[in-house]
Amino acid sequence: MTGPAIDIDHIENQRAWSIRTFGPRHKRGPLGPLAHIRKELDEVAAEPHDLEEWVDVMILALDGAWRAGHEPEQIIAAIKAKQAKSEARIWPDWRGVPADQAIEHVRVDQ
């Protein structure tokens, strides 16, 4: 492997392609990618083992994030921070949750 597949250059390249293809952020904000994600999730549900359908959602999420005003560095930092936050949470035993249901973190009173 030559390095991370998703880095700042990758997101900047994706953003440049998206602007050329779908228009600039001030004309086409994050609601378009959000609507497209909803359609793609139906495709994921129909073919949950199809990696390409999952990747469509990821690409659209990156597109929506920069169209919402976030820079590539912020997007990458937010992904890493959210993963760390998820890992620090308390989770129920997965064996007690049906395979077709979401496993949500334990909500602690604040």
JSON list of N, CA and C in Angstrom, two decimals, residues 37-47:
[
{"chain": "A", "resi": 37, "resn": "ILE", "atom": "N", "xyz": [-27.84, 10.69, -0.96]},
{"chain": "A", "resi": 37, "resn": "ILE", "atom": "CA", "xyz": [-27.52, 9.68, 0.05]},
{"chain": "A", "resi": 37, "resn": "ILE", "atom": "C", "xyz": [-28.77, 8.87, 0.40]},
{"chain": "A", "resi": 38, "resn": "ARG", "atom": "N", "xyz": [-29.90, 9.54, 0.55]},
{"chain": "A", "resi": 38, "resn": "ARG", "atom": "CA", "xyz": [-31.14, 8.81, 0.86]},
{"chain": "A", "resi": 38, "resn": "ARG", "atom": "C", "xyz": [-31.45, 7.76, -0.21]},
{"chain": "A", "resi": 39, "resn": "LYS", "atom": "N", "xyz": [-31.27, 8.11, -1.48]},
{"chain": "A", "resi": 39, "resn": "LYS", "atom": "CA", "xyz": [-31.51, 7.16, -2.57]},
{"chain": "A", "resi": 39, "resn": "LYS", "atom": "C", "xyz": [-30.50, 6.02, -2.52]},
{"chain": "A", "resi": 40, "resn": "GLU", "atom": "N", "xyz": [-29.23, 6.38, -2.27]},
{"chain": "A", "resi": 40, "resn": "GLU", "atom": "CA", "xyz": [-28.18, 5.35, -2.22]},
{"chain": "A", "resi": 40, "resn": "GLU", "atom": "C", "xyz": [-28.41, 4.38, -1.06]},
{"chain": "A", "resi": 41, "resn": "LEU", "atom": "N", "xyz": [-28.94, 4.87, 0.06]},
{"chain": "A", "resi": 41, "resn": "LEU", "atom": "CA", "xyz": [-29.20, 3.97, 1.19]},
{"chain": "A", "resi": 41, "resn": "LEU", "atom": "C", "xyz": [-30.23, 2.91, 0.84]},
{"chain": "A", "resi": 42, "resn": "ASP", "atom": "N", "xyz": [-31.18, 3.25, -0.03]},
{"chain": "A", "resi": 42, "resn": "ASP", "atom": "CA", "xyz": [-32.13, 2.24, -0.52]},
{"chain": "A", "resi": 42, "resn": "ASP", "atom": "C", "xyz": [-31.38, 1.18, -1.32]},
{"chain": "A", "resi": 43, "resn": "GLU", "atom": "N", "xyz": [-30.39, 1.61, -2.11]},
{"chain": "A", "resi": 43, "resn": "GLU", "atom": "CA", "xyz": [-29.60, 0.65, -2.89]},
{"chain": "A", "resi": 43, "resn": "GLU", "atom": "C", "xyz": [-28.73, -0.21, -1.98]},
{"chain": "A", "resi": 44, "resn": "VAL", "atom": "N", "xyz": [-28.17, 0.38, -0.93]},
{"chain": "A", "resi": 44, "resn": "VAL", "atom": "CA", "xyz": [-27.40, -0.40, 0.04]},
{"chain": "A", "resi": 44, "resn": "VAL", "atom": "C", "xyz": [-28.30, -1.43, 0.71]},
{"chain": "A", "resi": 45, "resn": "ALA", "atom": "N", "xyz": [-29.51, -1.01, 1.08]},
{"chain": "A", "resi": 45, "resn": "ALA", "atom": "CA", "xyz": [-30.44, -1.94, 1.74]},
{"chain": "A", "resi": 45, "resn": "ALA", "atom": "C", "xyz": [-30.80, -3.11, 0.81]},
{"chain": "A", "resi": 46, "resn": "ALA", "atom": "N", "xyz": [-30.90, -2.84, -0.47]},
{"chain": "A", "resi": 46, "resn": "ALA", "atom": "CA", "xyz": [-31.23, -3.90, -1.43]},
{"chain": "A", "resi": 46, "resn": "ALA", "atom": "C", "xyz": [-30.04, -4.83, -1.68]},
{"chain": "A", "resi": 47, "resn": "GLU", "atom": "N", "xyz": [-28.82, -4.28, -1.58]},
{"chain": "A", "resi": 47, "resn": "GLU", "atom": "CA", "xyz": [-27.59, -5.06, -1.83]},
{"chain": "A", "resi": 47, "resn": "GLU", "atom": "C", "xyz": [-26.56, -4.76, -0.75]}
]
